[in-house]
mmCIF file of C-alpha atoms in Angstrom:
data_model
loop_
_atom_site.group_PDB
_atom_site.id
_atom_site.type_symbol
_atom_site.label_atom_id
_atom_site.label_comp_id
_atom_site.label_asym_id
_atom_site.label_seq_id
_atom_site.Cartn_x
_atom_site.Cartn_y
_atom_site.Cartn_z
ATOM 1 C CA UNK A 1 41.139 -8.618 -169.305
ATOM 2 C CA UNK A 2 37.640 -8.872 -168.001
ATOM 3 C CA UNK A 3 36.824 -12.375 -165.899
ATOM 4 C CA UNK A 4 34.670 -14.511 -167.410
ATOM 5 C CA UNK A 5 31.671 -15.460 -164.680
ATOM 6 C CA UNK A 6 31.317 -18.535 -163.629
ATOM 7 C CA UNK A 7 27.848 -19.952 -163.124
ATOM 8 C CA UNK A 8 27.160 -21.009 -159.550
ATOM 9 C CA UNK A 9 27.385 -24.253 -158.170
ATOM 10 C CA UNK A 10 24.186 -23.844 -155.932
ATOM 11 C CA UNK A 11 22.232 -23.357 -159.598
ATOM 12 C CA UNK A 12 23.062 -26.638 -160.798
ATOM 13 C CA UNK A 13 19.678 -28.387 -160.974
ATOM 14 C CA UNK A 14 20.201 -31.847 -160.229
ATOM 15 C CA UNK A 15 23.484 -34.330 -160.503
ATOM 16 C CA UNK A 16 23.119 -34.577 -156.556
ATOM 17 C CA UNK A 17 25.804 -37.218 -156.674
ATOM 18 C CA UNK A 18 28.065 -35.421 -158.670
ATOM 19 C CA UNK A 19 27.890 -32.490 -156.679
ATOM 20 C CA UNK A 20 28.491 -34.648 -153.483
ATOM 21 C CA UNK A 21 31.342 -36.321 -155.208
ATOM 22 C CA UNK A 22 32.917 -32.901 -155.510
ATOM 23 C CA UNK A 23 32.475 -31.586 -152.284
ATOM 24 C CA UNK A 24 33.236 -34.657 -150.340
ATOM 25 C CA UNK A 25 36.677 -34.230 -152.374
ATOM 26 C CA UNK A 26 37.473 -30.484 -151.290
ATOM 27 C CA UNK A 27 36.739 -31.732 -147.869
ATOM 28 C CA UNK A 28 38.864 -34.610 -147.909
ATOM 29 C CA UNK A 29 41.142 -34.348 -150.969
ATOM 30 C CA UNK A 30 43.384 -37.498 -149.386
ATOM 31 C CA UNK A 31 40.328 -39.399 -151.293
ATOM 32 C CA UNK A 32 41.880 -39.278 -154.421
ATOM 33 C CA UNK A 33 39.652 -37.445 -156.988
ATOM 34 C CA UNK A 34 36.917 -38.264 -158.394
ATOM 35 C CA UNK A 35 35.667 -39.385 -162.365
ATOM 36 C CA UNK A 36 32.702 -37.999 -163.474
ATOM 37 C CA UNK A 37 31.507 -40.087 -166.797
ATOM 38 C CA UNK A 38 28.847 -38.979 -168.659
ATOM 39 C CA UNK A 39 27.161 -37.835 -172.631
ATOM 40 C CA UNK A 40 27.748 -34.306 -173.486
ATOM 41 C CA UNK A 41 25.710 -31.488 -171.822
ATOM 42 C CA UNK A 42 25.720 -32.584 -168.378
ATOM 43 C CA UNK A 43 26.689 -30.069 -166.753
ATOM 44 C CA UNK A 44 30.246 -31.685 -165.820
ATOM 45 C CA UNK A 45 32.571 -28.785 -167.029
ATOM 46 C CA UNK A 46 30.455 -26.934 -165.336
ATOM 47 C CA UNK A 47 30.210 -28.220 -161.840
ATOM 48 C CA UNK A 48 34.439 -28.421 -161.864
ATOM 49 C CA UNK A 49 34.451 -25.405 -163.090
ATOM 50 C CA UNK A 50 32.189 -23.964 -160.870
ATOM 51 C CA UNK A 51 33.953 -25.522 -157.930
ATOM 52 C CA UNK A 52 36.609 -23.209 -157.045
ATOM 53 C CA UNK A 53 34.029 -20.298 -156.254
ATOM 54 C CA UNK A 54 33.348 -22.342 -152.908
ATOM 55 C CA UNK A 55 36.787 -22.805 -151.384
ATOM 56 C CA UNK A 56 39.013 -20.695 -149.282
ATOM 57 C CA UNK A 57 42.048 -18.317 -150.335
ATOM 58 C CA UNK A 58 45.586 -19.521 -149.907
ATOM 59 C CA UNK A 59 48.847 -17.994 -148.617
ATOM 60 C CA UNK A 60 50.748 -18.842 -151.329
ATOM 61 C CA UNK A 61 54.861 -17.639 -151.587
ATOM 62 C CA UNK A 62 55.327 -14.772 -153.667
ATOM 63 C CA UNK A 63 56.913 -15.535 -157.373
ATOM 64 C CA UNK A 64 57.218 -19.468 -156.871
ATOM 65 C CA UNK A 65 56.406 -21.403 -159.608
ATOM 66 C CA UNK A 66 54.580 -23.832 -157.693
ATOM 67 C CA UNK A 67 52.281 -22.243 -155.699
ATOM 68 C CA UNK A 68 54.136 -23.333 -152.524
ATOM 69 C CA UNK A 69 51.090 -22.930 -149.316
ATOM 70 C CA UNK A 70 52.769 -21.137 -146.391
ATOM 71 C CA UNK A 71 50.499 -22.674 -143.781
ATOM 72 C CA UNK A 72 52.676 -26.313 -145.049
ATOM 73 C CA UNK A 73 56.058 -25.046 -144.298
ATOM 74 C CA UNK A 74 57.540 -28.861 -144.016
ATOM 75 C CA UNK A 75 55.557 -29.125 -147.577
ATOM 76 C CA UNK A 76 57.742 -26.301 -149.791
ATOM 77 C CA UNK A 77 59.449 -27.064 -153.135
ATOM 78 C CA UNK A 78 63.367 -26.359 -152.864
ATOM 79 C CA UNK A 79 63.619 -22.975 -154.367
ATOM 80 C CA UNK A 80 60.990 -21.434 -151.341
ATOM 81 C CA UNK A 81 62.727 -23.581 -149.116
ATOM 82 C CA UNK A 82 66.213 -21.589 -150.022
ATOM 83 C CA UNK A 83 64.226 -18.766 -149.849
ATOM 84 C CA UNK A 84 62.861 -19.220 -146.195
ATOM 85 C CA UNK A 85 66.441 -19.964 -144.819
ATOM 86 C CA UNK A 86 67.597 -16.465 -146.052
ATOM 87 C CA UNK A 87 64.541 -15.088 -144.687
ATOM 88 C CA UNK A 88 63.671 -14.051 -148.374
ATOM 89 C CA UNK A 89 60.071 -15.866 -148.493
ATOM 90 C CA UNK A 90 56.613 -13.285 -148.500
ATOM 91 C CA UNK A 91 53.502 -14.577 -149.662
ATOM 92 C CA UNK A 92 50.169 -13.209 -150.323
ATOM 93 C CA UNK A 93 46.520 -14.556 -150.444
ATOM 94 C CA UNK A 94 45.647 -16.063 -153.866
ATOM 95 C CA UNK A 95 42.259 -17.606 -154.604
ATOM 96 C CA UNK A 96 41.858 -21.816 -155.741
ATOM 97 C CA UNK A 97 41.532 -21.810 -159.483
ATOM 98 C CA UNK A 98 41.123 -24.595 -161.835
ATOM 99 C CA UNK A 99 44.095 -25.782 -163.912
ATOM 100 C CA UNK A 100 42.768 -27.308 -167.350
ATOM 101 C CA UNK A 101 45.593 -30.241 -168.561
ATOM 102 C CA UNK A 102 45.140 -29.771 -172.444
ATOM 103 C CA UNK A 103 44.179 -33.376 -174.021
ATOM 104 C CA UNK A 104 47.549 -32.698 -176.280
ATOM 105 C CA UNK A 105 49.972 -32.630 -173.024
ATOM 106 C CA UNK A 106 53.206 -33.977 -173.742
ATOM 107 C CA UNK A 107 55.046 -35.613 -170.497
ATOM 108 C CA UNK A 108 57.223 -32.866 -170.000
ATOM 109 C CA UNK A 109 54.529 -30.443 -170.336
ATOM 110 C CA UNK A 110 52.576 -32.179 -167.604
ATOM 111 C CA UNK A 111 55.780 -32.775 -165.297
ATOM 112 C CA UNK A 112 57.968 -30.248 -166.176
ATOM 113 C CA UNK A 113 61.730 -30.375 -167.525
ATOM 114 C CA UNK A 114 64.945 -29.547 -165.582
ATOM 115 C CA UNK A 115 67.587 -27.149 -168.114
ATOM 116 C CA UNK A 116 70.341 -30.059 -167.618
ATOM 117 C CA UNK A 117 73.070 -27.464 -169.682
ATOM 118 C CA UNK A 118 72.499 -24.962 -167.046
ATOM 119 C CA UNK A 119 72.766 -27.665 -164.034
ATOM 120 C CA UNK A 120 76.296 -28.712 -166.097
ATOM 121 C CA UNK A 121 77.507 -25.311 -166.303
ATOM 122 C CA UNK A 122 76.653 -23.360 -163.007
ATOM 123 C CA UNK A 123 76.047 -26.412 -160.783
ATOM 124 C CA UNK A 124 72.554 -25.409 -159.765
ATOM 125 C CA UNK A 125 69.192 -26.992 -160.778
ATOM 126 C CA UNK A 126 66.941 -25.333 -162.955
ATOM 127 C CA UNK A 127 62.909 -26.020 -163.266
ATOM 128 C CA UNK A 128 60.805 -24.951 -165.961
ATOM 129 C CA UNK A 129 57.485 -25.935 -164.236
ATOM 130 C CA UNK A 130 54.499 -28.258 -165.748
ATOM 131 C CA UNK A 131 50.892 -28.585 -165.257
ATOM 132 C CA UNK A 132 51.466 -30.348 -162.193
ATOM 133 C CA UNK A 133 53.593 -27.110 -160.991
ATOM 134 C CA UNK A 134 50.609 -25.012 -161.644
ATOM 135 C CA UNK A 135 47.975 -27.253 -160.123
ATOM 136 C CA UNK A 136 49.726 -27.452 -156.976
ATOM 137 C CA UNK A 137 46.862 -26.400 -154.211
ATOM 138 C CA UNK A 138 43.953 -26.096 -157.048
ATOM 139 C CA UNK A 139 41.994 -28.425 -158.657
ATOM 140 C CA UNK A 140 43.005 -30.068 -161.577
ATOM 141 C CA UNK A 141 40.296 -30.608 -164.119
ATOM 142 C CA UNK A 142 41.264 -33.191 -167.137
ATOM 143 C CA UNK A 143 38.432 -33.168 -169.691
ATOM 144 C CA UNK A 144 38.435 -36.241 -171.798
ATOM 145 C CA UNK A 145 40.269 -38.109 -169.702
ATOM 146 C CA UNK A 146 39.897 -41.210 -171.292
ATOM 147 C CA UNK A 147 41.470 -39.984 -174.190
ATOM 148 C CA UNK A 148 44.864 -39.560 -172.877
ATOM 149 C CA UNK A 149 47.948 -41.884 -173.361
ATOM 150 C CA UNK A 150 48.303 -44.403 -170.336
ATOM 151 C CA UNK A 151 50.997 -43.090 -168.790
ATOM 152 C CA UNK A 152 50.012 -39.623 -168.731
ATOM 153 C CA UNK A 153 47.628 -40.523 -166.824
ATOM 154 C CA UNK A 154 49.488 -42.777 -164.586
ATOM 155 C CA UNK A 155 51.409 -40.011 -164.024
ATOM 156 C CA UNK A 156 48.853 -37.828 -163.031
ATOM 157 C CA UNK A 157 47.173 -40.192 -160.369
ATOM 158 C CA UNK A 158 50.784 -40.961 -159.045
ATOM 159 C CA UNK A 159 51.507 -37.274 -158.344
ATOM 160 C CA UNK A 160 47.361 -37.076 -156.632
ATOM 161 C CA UNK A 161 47.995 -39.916 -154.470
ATOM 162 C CA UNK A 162 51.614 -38.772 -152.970
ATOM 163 C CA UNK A 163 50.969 -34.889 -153.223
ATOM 164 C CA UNK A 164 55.230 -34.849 -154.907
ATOM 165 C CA UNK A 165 55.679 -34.204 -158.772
ATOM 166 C CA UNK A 166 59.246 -36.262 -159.358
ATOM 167 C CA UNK A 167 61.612 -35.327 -162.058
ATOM 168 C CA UNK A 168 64.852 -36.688 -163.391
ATOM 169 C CA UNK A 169 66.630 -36.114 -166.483
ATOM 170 C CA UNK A 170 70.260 -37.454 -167.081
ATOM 171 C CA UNK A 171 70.717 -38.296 -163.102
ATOM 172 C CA UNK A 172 69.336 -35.184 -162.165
ATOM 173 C CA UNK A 173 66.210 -35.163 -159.736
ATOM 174 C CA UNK A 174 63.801 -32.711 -158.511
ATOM 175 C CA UNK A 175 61.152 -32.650 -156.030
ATOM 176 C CA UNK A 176 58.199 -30.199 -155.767
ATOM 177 C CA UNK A 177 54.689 -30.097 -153.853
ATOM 178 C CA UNK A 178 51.902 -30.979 -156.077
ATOM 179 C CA UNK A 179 48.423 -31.451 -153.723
ATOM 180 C CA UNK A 180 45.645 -30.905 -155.908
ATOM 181 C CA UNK A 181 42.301 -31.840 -156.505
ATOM 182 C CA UNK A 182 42.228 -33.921 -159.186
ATOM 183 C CA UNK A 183 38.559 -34.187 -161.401
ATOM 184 C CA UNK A 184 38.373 -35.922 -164.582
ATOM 185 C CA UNK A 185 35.241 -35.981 -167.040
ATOM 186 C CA UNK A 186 35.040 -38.533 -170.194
ATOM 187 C CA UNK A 187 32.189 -39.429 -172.209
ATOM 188 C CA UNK A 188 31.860 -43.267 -172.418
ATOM 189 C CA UNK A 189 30.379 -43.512 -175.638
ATOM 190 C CA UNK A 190 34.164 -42.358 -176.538
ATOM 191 C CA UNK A 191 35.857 -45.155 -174.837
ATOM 192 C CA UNK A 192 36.696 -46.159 -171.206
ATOM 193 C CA UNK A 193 39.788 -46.219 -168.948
ATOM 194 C CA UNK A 194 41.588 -49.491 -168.082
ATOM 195 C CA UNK A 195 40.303 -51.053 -164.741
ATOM 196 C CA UNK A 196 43.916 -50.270 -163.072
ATOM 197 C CA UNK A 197 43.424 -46.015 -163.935
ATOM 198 C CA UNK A 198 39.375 -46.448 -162.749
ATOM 199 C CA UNK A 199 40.316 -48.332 -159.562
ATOM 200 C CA UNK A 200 42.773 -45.576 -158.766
ATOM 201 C CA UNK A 201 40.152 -42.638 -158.536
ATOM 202 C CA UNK A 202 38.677 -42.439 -155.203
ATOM 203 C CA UNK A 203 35.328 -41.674 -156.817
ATOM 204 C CA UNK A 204 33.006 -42.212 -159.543
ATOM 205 C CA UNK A 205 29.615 -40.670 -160.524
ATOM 206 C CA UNK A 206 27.928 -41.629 -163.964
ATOM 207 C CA UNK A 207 25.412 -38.240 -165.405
ATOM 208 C CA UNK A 208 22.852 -38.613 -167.534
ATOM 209 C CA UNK A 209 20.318 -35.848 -168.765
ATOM 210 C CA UNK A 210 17.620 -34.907 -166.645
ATOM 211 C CA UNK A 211 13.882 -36.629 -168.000
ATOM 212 C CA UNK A 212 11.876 -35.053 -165.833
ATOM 213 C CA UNK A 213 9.815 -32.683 -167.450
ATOM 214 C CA UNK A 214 9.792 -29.803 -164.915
ATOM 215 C CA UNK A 215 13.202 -29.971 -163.792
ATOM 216 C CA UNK A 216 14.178 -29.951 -167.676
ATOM 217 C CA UNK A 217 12.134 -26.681 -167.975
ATOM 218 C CA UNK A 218 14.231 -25.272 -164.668
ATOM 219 C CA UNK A 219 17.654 -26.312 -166.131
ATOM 220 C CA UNK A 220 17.146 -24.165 -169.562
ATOM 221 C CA UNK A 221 15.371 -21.244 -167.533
ATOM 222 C CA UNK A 222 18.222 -20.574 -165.020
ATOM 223 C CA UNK A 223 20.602 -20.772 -167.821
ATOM 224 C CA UNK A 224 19.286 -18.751 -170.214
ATOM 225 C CA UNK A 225 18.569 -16.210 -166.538
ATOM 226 C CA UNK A 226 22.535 -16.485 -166.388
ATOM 227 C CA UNK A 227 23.797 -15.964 -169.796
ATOM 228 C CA UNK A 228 21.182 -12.658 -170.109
ATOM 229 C CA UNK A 229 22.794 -10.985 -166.517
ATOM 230 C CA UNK A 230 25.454 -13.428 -165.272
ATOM 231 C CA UNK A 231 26.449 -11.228 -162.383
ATOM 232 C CA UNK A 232 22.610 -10.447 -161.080
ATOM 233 C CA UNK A 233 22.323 -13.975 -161.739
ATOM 234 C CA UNK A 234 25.160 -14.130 -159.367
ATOM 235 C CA UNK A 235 23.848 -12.508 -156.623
ATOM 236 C CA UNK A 236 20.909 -14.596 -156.476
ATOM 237 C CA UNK A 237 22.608 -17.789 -155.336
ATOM 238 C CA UNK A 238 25.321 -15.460 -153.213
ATOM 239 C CA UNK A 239 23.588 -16.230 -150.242
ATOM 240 C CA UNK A 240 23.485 -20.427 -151.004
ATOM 241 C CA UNK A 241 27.277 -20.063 -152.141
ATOM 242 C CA UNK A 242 28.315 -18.638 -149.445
ATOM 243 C CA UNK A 243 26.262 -21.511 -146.628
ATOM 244 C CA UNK A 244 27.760 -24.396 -148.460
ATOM 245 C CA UNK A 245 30.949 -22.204 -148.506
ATOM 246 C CA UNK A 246 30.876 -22.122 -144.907
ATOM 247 C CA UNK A 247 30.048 -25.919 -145.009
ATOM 248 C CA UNK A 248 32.927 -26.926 -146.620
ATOM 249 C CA UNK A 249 35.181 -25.105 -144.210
ATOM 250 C CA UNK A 250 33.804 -26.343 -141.179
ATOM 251 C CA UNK A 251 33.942 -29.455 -142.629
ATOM 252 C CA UNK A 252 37.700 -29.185 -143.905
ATOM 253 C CA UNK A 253 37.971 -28.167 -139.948
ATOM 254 C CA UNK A 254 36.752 -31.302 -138.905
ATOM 255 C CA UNK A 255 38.284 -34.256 -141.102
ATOM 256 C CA UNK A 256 41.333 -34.477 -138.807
ATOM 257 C CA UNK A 257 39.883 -34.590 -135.825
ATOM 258 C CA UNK A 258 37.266 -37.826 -137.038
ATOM 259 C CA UNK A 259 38.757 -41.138 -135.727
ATOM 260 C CA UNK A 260 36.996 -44.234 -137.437
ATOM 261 C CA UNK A 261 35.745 -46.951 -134.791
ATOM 262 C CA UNK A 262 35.864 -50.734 -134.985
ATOM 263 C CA UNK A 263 32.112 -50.653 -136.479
ATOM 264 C CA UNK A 264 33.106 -48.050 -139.261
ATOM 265 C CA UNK A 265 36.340 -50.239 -140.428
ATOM 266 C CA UNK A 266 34.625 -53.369 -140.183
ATOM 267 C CA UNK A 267 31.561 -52.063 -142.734
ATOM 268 C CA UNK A 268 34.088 -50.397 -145.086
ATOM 269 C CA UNK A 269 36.181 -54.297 -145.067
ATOM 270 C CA UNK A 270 32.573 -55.809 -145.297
ATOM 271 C CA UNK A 271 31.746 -54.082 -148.279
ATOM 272 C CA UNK A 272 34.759 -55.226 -150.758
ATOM 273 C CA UNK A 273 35.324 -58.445 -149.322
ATOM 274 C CA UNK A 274 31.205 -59.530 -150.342
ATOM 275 C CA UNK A 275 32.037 -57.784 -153.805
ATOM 276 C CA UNK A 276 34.766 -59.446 -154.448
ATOM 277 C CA UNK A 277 37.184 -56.164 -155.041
ATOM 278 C CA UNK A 278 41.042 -56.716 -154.665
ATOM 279 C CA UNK A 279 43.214 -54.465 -152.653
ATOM 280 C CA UNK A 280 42.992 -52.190 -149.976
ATOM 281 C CA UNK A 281 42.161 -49.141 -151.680
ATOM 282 C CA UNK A 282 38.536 -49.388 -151.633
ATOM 283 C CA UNK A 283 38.199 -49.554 -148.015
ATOM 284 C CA UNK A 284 40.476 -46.956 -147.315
ATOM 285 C CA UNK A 285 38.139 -45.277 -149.562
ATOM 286 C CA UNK A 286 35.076 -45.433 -147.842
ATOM 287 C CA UNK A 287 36.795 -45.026 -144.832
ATOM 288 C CA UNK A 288 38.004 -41.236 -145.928
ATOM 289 C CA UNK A 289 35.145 -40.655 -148.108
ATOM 290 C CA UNK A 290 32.587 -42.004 -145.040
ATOM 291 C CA UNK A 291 34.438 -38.992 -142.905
ATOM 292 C CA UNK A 292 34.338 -36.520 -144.994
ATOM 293 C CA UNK A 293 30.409 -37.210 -145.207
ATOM 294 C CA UNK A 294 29.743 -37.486 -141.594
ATOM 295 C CA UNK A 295 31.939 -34.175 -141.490
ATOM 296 C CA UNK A 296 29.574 -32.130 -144.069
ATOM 297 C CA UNK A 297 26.662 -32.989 -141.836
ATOM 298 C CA UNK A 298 28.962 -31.629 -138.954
ATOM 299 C CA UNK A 299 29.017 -34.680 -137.293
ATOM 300 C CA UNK A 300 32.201 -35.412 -135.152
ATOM 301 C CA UNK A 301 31.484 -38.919 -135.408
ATOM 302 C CA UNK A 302 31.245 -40.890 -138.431
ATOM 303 C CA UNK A 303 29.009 -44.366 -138.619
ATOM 304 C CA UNK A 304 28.799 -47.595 -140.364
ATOM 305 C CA UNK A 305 25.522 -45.568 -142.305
ATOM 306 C CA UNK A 306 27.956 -42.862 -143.459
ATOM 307 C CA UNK A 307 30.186 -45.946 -145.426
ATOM 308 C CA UNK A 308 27.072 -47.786 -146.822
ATOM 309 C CA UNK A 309 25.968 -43.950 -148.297
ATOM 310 C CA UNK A 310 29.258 -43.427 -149.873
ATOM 311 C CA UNK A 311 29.830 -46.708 -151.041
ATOM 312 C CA UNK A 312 27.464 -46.242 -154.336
ATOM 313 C CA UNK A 313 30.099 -43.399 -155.288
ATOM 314 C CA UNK A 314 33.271 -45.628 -154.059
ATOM 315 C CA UNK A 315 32.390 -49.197 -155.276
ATOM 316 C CA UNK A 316 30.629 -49.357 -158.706
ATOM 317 C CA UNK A 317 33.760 -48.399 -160.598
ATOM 318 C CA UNK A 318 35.708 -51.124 -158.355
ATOM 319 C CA UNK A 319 33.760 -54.575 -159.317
ATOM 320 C CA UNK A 320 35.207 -56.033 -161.760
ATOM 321 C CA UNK A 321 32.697 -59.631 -162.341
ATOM 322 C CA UNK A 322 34.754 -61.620 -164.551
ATOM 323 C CA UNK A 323 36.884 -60.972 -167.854
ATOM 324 C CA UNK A 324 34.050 -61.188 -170.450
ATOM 325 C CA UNK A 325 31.661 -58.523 -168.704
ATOM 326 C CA UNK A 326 31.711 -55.366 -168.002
ATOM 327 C CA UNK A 327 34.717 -53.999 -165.960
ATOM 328 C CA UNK A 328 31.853 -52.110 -163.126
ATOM 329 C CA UNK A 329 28.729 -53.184 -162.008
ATOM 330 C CA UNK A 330 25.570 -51.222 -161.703
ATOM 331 C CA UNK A 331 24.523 -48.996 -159.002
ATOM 332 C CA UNK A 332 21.136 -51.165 -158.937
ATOM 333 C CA UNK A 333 23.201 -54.296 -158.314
ATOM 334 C CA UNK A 334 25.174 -52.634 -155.506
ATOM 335 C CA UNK A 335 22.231 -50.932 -154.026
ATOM 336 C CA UNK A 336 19.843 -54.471 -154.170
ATOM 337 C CA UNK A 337 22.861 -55.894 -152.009
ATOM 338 C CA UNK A 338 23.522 -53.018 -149.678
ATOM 339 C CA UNK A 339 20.054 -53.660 -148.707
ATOM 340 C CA UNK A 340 20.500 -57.420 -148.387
ATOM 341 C CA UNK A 341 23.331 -56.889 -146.218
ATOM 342 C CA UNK A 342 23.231 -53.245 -144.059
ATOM 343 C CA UNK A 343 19.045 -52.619 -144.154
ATOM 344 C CA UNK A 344 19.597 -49.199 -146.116
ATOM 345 C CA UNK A 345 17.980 -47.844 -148.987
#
């Protein structure tokens, strides 16, 4: 079957923060994802979709149902791990794709099921593997997010923010790998999540249509470019793929090897404390987000400026004001005070 072509990232006229939002997540995906809310026609399935064009191949093992990476030996589900002590376990380069979740998922379709007459009779554990199986080491894109039950979604960040997909069934368990970068895309006007699910993504970016005149004109001209010769089209933006390409690697190089100073921890405790956001997650937050930035500028250092940037994509979804407003507050809010308190713009 022929492979539909995706349209480049690097074409995407405008939606600079989404587009950072992504990136800074296949840099660093220990940031937890990020929630892209926005009206139809935003280019949002697009830019996920688009996103697996810029990262690298993986040694995955050969036949596993999970995808299991074979540069994370201490990180293999059971059946490769069998497979390694025997000396049975090959593997051969695979390229990131993106795993759609269906809006209709059942739990056991997301999680998988374990055959519990087959464990009874032969003594052995058998996985028929889920979404989360399949998503292991690619991004997972959930479109209408908002739209799924609770604890689907629950499920989903749970799995995101431990990188293990846990089942049991009738005292039976089973563990597998499931590291994945997780992107979700809703349309507000269709409802919202609950403040618990939104302060659980590491990032936010709201879209709205482009009203600028020009760069309206450029949006419908390079698509209408790509959808007359989408592999020319292609070719075009190979050489811009392939530098942020490269950027992302580097970066990806990097992230371990940024340690966070007194300076950087104190501006990303600052910044929830003033807003009044519970937890710990949000500075940890800006703390991985902040590297992650400083690392896509290939800096080996990262600053209390890198925290204050990343904050407008880490915060607004965060600050909640009181029970009769609206759960987030707006980026103009957040950016008047940023000001007020770090000098930035």
């Amino acid at each position: 079957m022929r492979k539909r072509s995706v349209y480049p990232f690097t074409a995407i006229v405008g939606q600079e923060n989404m587009k950072e939002a992504l990136v800074l997540n296949t840099i660093y995906p220990l940031i937890g994802g990020v929630l892209i809310r926005g009206e139809k026609g935003t280019a949002k399935s697009t830019a996920v979709r688009a996103l697996a064009d810029l990262l690298p191949e993986r040694n995955v093992a050969t036949g596993c149902a999970c995808g299991c990476d074979l540069e994370d030996l201490g990180g293999l589900c059971p059946d490769c791990q069998e497979r390694r002590e025997k000396g049975e376990l090959a593997g051969s380069m695979s390229p990131m794709r993106v795993v759609e979740l269906p809006l209709s998922s059942t739990e056991d379709r997301v999680a998988g099921t374990l055959d519990i007459e087959h464990a009874i009779k032969t003594g052995r554990k058998k996985f028929e593997p889920g979404v989360l199986a399949k998503a292991n080491g690619n991004i997972l894109y959930v479109d209408e997010i908002n739209l799924l039950d609770d604890h689907i979604v629950d499920l989903l960040l749970d799995a995101a923010a431990m990188g293990v997909n846990y089942i049991e069934r009738e005292g039976i368990s089973y563990a597998h790998p499931s590291k994945f970068i997780l992107v979700g895309t809703m349309n507000p006007e269709e409802g919202d999540l609950r403040p618990q699910l939104l302060d659980r993504f590491g990032l936010l970016v709201d879209v709205g249509s482009e009203h600028d005149e020009t760069r309206r004109m450029e949006i419908i001209q390079r698509r209408m470019e790509f959808e007359k010769d989408p592999e020319g089209f292609r070719e075009d933006y190979s050489k811009e793929q392939q530098r942020l390409r490269d950027v992302i690697t580097d970066a990806r190089a990097m992230v371990a090897g940024i340690e966070p100073g007194a300076d950087v921890i104190r501006a990303a405790v600052k910044i929830p404390l003033h807003l009044g956001v519970d937890g710990h997650r949000a500075d940890l937050t800006l703390i991985k987000a902040a590297i992650a930035y400083a690392a896509m500028n290939k800096r080996a250092a990262v600053t209390p400026s890198d925290v204050v940037h990343v904050s407008r994509l880490v915060m607004p979804h965060r600050m909640r004001r009181n029970p009769f407003q609206e759960s987030t507050l707006n980026t103009e809010e957040l950016d008047s005070w940023l000001q007020a308190a770090f000098g930035t713009s």
